[in-house]
Coordinates of N, CA and C in Angstrom, one line a residue:
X21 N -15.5 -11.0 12.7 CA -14.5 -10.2 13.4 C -15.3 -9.6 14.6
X22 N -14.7 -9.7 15.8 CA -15.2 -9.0 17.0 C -15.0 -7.4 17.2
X23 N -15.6 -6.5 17.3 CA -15.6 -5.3 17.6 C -14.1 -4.8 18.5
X24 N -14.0 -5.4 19.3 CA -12.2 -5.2 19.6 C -11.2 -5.2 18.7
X25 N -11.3 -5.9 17.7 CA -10.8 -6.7 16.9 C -10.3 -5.8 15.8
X26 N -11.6 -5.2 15.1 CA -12.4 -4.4 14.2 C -11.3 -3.1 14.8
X27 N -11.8 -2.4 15.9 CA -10.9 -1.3 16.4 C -9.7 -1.0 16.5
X28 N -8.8 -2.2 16.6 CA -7.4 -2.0 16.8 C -6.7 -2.0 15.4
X29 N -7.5 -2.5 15.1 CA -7.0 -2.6 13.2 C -7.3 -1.1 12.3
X30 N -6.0 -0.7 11.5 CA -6.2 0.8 11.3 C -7.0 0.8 9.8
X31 N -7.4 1.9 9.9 CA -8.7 1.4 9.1 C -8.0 2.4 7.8
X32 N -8.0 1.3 6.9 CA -7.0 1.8 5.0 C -8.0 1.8 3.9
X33 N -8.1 2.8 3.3 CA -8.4 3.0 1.5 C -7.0 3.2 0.9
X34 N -7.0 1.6 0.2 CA -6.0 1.7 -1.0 C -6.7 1.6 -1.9
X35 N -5.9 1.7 -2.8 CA -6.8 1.9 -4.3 C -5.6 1.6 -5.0
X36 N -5.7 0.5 -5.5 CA -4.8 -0.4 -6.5 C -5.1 0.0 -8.2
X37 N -4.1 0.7 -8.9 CA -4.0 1.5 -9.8 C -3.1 0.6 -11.0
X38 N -3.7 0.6 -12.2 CA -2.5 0.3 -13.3 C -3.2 -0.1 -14.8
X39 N -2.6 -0.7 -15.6 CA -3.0 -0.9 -16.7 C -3.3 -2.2 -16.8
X40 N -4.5 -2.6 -17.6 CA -5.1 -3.9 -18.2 C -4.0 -5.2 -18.3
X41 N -4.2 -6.0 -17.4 CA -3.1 -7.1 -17.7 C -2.0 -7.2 -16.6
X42 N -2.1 -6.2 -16.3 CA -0.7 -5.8 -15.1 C -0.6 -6.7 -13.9
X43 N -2.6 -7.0 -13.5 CA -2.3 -7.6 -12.3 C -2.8 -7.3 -11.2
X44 N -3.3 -6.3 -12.2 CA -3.9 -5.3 -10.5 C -5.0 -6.2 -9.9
X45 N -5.9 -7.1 -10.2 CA -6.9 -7.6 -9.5 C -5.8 -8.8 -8.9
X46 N -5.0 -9.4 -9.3 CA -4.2 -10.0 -8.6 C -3.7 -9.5 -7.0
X47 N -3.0 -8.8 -7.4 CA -2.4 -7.6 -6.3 C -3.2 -7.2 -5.1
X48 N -4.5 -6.4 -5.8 CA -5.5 -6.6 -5.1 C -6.3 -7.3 -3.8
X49 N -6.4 -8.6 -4.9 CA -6.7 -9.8 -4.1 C -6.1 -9.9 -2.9
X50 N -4.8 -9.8 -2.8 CA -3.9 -10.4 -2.2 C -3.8 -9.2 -1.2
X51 N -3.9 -7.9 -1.4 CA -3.9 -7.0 -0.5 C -4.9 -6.9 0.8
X52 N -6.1 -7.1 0.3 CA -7.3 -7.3 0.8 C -7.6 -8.4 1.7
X53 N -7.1 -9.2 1.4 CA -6.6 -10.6 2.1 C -5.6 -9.9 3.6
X54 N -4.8 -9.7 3.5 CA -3.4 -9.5 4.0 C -3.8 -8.5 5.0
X55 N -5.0 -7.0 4.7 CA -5.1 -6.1 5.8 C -6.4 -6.0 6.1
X56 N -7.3 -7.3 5.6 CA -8.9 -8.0 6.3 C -9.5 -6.8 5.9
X57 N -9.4 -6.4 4.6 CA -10.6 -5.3 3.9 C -11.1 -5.7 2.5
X58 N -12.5 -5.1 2.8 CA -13.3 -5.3 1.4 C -12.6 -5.6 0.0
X59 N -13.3 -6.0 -0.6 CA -12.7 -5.6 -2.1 C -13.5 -5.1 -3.0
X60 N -13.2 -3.9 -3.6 CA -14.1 -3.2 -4.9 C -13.6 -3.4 -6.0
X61 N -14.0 -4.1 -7.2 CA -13.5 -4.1 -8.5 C -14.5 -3.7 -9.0
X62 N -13.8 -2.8 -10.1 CA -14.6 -1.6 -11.2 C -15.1 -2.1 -12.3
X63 N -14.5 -3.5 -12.0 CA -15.1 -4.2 -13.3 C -16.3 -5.5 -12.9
X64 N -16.2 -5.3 -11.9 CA -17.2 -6.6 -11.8 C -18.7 -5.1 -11.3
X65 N -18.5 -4.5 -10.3 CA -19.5 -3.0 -10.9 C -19.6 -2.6 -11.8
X66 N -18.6 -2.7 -12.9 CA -19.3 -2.1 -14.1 C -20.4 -3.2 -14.7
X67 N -20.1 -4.7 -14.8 CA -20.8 -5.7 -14.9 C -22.4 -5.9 -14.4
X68 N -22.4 -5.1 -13.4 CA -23.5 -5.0 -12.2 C -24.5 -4.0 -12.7
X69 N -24.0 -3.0 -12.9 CA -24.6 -1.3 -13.8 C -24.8 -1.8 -14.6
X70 N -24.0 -2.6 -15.7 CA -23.7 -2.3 -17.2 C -24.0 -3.9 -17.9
X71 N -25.0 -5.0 -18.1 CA -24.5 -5.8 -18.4 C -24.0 -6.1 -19.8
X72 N -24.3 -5.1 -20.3 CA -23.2 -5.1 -21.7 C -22.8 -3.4 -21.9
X73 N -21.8 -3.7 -21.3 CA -21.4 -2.2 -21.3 C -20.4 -1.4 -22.7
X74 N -20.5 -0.4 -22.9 CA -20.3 0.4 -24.1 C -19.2 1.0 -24.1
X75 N -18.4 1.2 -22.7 CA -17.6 1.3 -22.0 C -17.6 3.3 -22.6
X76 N -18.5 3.7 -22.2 CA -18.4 5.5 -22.8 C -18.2 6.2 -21.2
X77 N -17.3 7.4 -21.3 CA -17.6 8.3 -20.8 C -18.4 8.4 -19.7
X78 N -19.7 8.3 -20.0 CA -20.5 8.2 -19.1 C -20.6 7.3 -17.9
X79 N -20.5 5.9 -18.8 CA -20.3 4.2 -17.9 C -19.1 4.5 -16.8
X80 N -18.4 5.2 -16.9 CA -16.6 5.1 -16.6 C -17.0 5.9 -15.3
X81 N -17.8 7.3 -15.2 CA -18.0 7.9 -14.3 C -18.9 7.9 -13.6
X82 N -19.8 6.7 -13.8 CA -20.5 6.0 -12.9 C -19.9 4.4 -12.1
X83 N -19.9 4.0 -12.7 CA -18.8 2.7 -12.2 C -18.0 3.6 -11.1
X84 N -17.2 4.4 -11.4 CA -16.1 5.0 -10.4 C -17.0 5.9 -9.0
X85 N -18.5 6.6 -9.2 CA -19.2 7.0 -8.7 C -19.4 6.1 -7.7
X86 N -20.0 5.0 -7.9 CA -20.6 3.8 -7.3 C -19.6 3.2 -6.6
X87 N -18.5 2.9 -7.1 CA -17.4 2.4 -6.6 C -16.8 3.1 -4.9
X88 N -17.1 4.3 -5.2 CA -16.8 5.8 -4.3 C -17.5 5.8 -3.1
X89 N -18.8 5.6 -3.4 CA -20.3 5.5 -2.6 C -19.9 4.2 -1.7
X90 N -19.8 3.1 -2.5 CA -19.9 1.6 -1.7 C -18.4 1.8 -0.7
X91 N -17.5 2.6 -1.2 CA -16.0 2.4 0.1 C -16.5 3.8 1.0
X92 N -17.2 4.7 0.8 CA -17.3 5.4 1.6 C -18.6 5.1 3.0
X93 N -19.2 4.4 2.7 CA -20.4 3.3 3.0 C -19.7 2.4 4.2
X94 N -18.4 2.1 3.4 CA -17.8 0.7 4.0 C -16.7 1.3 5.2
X95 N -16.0 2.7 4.8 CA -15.6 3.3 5.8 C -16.2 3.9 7.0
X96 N -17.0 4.2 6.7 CA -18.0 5.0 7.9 C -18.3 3.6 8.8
X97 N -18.6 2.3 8.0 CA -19.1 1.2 9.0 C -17.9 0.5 9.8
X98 N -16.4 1.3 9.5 CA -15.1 0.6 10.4 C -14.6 -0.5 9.6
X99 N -15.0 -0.2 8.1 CA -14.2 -1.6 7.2 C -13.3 -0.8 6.3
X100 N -12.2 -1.2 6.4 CA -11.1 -1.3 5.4 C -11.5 -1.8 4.2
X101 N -11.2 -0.9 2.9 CA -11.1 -1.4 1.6 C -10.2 -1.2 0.7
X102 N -10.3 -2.1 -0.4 CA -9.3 -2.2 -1.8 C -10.1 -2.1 -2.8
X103 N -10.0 -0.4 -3.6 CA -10.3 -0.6 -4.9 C -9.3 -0.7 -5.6
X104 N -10.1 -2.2 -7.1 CA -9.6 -2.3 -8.1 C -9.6 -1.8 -8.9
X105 N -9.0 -0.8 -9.8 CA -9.4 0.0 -11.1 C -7.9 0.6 -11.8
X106 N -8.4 0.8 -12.9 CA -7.1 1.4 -13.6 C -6.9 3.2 -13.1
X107 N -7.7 3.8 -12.8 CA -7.7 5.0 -12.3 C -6.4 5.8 -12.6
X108 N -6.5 5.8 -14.2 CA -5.9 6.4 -15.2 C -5.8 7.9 -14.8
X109 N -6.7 8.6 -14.3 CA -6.7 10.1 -14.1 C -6.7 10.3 -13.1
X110 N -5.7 11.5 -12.5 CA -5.7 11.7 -11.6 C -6.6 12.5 -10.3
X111 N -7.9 12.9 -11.2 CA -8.8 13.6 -10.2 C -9.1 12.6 -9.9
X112 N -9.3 11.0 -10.5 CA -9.9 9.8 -9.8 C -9.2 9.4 -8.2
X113 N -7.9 9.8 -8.4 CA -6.8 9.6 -7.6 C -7.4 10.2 -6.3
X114 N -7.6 11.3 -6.6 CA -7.7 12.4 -5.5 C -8.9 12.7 -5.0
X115 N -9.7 12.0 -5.8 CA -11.3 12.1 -5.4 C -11.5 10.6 -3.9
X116 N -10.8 9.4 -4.4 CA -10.1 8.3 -3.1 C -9.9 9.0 -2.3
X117 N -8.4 9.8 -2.5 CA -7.7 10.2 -1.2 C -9.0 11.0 -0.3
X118 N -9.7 12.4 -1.3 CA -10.6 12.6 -0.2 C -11.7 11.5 0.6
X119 N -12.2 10.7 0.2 CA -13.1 9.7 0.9 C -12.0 9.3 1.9
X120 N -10.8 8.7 1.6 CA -10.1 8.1 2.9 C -9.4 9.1 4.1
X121 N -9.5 10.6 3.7 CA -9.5 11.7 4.4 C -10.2 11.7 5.4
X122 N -11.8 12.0 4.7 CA -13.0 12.1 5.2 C -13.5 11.3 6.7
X123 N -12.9 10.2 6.0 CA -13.3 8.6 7.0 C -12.5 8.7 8.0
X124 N -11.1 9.5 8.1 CA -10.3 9.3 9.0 C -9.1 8.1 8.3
X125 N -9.4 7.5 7.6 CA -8.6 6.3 7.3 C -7.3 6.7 6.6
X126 N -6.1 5.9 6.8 CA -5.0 6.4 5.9 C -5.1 5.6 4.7
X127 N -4.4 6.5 3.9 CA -4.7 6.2 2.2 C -3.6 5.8 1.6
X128 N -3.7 4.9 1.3 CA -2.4 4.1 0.0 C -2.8 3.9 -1.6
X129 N -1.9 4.2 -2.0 CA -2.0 4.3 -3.5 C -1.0 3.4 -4.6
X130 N -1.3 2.3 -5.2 CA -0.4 1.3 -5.1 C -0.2 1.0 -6.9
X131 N 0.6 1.0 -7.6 CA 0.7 0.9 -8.6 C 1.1 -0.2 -9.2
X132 N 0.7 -1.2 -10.0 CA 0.8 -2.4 -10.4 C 1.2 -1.9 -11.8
X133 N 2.5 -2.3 -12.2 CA 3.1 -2.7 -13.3 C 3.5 -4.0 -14.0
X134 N 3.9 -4.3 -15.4 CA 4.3 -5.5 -15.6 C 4.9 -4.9 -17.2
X135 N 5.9 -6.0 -17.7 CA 6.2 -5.7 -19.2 C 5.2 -6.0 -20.0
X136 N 5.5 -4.9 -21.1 CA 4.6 -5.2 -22.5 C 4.5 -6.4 -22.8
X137 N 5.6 -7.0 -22.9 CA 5.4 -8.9 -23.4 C 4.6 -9.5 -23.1
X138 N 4.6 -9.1 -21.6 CA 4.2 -10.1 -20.1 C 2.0 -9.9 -20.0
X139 N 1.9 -8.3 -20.2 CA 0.7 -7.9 -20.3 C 0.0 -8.5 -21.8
X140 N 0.7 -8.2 -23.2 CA 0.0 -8.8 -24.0 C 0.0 -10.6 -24.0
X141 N 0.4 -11.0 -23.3 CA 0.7 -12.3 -22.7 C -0.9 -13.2 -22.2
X142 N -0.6 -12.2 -21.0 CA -1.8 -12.2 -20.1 C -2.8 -11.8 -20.5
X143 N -3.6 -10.6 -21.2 CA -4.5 -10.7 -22.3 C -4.9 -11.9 -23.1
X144 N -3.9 -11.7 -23.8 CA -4.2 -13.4 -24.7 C -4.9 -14.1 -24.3
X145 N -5.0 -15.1 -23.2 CA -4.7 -15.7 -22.1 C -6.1 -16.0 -21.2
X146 N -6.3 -14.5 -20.9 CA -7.5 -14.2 -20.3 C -8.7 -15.0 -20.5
X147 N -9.5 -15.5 -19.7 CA -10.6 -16.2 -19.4 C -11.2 -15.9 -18.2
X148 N -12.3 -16.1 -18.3 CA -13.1 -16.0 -17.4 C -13.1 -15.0 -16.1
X149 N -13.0 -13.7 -16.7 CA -12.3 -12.3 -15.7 C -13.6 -11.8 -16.0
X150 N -13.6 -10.6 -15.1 CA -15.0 -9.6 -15.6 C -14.4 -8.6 -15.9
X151 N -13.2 -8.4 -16.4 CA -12.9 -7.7 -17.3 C -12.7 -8.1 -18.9
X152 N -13.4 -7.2 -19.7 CA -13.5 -7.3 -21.4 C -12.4 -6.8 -21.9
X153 N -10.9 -6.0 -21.0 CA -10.3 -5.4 -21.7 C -9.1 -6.7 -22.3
X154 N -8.7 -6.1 -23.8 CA -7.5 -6.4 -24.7 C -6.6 -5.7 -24.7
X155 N -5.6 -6.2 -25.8 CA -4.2 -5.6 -26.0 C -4.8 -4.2 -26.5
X156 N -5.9 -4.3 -27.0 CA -6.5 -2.7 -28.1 C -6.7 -1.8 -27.0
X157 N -7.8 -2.1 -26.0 CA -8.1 -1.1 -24.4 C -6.7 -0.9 -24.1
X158 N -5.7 -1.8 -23.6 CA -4.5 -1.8 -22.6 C -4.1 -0.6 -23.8
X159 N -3.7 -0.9 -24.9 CA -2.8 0.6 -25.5 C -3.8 1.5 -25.5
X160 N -4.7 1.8 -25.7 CA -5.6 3.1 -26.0 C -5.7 3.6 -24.4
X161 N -5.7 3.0 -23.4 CA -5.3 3.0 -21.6 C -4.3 3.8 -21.5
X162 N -3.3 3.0 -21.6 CA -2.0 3.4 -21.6 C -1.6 4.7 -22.0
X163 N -1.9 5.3 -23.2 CA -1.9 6.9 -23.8 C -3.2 7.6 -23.1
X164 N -4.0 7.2 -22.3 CA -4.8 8.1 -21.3 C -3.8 8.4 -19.8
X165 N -3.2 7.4 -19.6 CA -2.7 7.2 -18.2 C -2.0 8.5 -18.2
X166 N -2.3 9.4 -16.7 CA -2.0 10.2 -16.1 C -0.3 9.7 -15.3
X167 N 0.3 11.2 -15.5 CA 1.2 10.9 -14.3 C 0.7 10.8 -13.0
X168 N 1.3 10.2 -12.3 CA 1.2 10.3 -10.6 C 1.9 11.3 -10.4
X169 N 1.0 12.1 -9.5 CA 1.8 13.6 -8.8 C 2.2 13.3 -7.3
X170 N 1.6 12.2 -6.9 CA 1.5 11.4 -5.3 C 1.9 10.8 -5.0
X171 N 3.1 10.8 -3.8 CA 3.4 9.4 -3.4 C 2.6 8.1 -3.4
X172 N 3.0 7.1 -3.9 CA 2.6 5.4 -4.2 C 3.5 4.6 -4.3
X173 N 3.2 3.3 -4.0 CA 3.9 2.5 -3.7 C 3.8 1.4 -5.1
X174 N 4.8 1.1 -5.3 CA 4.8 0.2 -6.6 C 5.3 -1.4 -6.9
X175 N 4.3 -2.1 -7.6 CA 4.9 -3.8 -7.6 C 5.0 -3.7 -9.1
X176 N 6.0 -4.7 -9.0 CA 6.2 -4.7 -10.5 C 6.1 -6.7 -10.4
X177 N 5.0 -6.4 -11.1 CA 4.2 -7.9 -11.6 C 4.2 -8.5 -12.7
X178 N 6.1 -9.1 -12.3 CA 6.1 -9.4 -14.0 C 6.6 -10.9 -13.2
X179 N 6.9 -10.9 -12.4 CA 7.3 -12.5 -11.6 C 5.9 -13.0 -11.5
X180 N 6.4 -14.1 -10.4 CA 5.4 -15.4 -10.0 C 4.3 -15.1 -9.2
X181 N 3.4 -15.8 -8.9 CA 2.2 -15.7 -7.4 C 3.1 -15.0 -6.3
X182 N 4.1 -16.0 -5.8 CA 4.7 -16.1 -4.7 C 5.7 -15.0 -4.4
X183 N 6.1 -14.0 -5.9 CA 6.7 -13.3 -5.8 C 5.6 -11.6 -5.6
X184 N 4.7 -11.9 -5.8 CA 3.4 -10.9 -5.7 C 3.1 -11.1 -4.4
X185 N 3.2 -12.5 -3.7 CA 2.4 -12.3 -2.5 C 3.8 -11.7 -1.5
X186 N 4.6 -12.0 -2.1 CA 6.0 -11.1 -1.4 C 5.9 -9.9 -1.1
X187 N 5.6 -9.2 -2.3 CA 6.0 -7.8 -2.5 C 4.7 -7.2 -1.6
X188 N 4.2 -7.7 -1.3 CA 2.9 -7.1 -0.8 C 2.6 -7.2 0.7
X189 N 3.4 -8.1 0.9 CA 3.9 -8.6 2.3 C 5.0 -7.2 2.8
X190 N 5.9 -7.1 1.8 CA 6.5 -6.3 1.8 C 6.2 -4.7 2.5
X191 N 5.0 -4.7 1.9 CA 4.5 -3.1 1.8 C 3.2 -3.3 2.7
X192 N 2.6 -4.4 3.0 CA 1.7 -4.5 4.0 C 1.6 -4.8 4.9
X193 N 1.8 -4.3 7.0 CA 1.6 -5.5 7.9 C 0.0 -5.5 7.6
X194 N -0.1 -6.8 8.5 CA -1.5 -6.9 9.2 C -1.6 -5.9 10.0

């Protein structure tokens, strides 16, 4: 990308939010794609940190640390990014918004849903992800998940590819 190019284009921290199975690296993908920014997944850094990770307390607020550091890195250099994470709590929420504050960048907050059926589904299912989580993580998640106090924008990822690459079209220009 040419430095003209780079400049005209408004420079976004979204942070793609939800529960194990939902989609969110899906979503992600596709976002990232769509507004020519980075992509951070908390699971392939936790992979990076952690190669057999224990998933404690500690792991969780380093991953999310690291995760922080590399978009705040990536904003200061004029790049748009997408973190992937379940970002269950909401100081995680708000600890984003300040970095995309900071940077000058505007900040989106995007919520990826899907039905219970459809998530323990996709679990099942799962292969070859860098994420370890199951149906066991997704409910023990689920009873941590914070409300949203923030406006966000929401997909509900229980349709097709094509209906994900929709909704996201929907809520994204170039």
């Amino acid at each position: 990308m040419n430095e003209t190019t780079q400049q005209t284009r408004p420079l976004r921290l979204v942070a793609v939010m939800g529960l194990p199975g939902a989609g969110k690296s899906a979503a992600a993908h596709l976002i990232a794609q769509r507004i020519n920014a980075v992509l951070l997944r908390s699971d392939v850094i936790r992979k990076e940190i952690y190669p057999v990770p224990r998933y404690t307390p500690e792991e969780g607020r380093n991953i999310y640390q690291e995760m922080f550091d590399r978009s705040a890195t990536l904003l200061a250099r004029g790049q748009s990014v997408v973190l992937d994470a379940t970002f269950r709590a909401d100081r995680l929420r708000r600890q984003a918004q300040r970095i995309a504050d900071e940077a000058g960048a505007s900040w989106w907050l995007v919520l990826v849903t899907a039905p219970e059926d459809v998530i323990r589904r996709r679990l099942a299912t799962r292969r070859d992800d860098p994420s370890d989580a199951d149906f066991e993580i997704y409910r023990l998640l689920r009873a941590e998940f914070e409300s949203i106090a923030t406006p966000h924008e929401v997909i509900d990822n229980a349709g097709t590819s094509a209906q994900l690459a929709e909704r996201v079209a929907q809520i994204f220009t170039a």
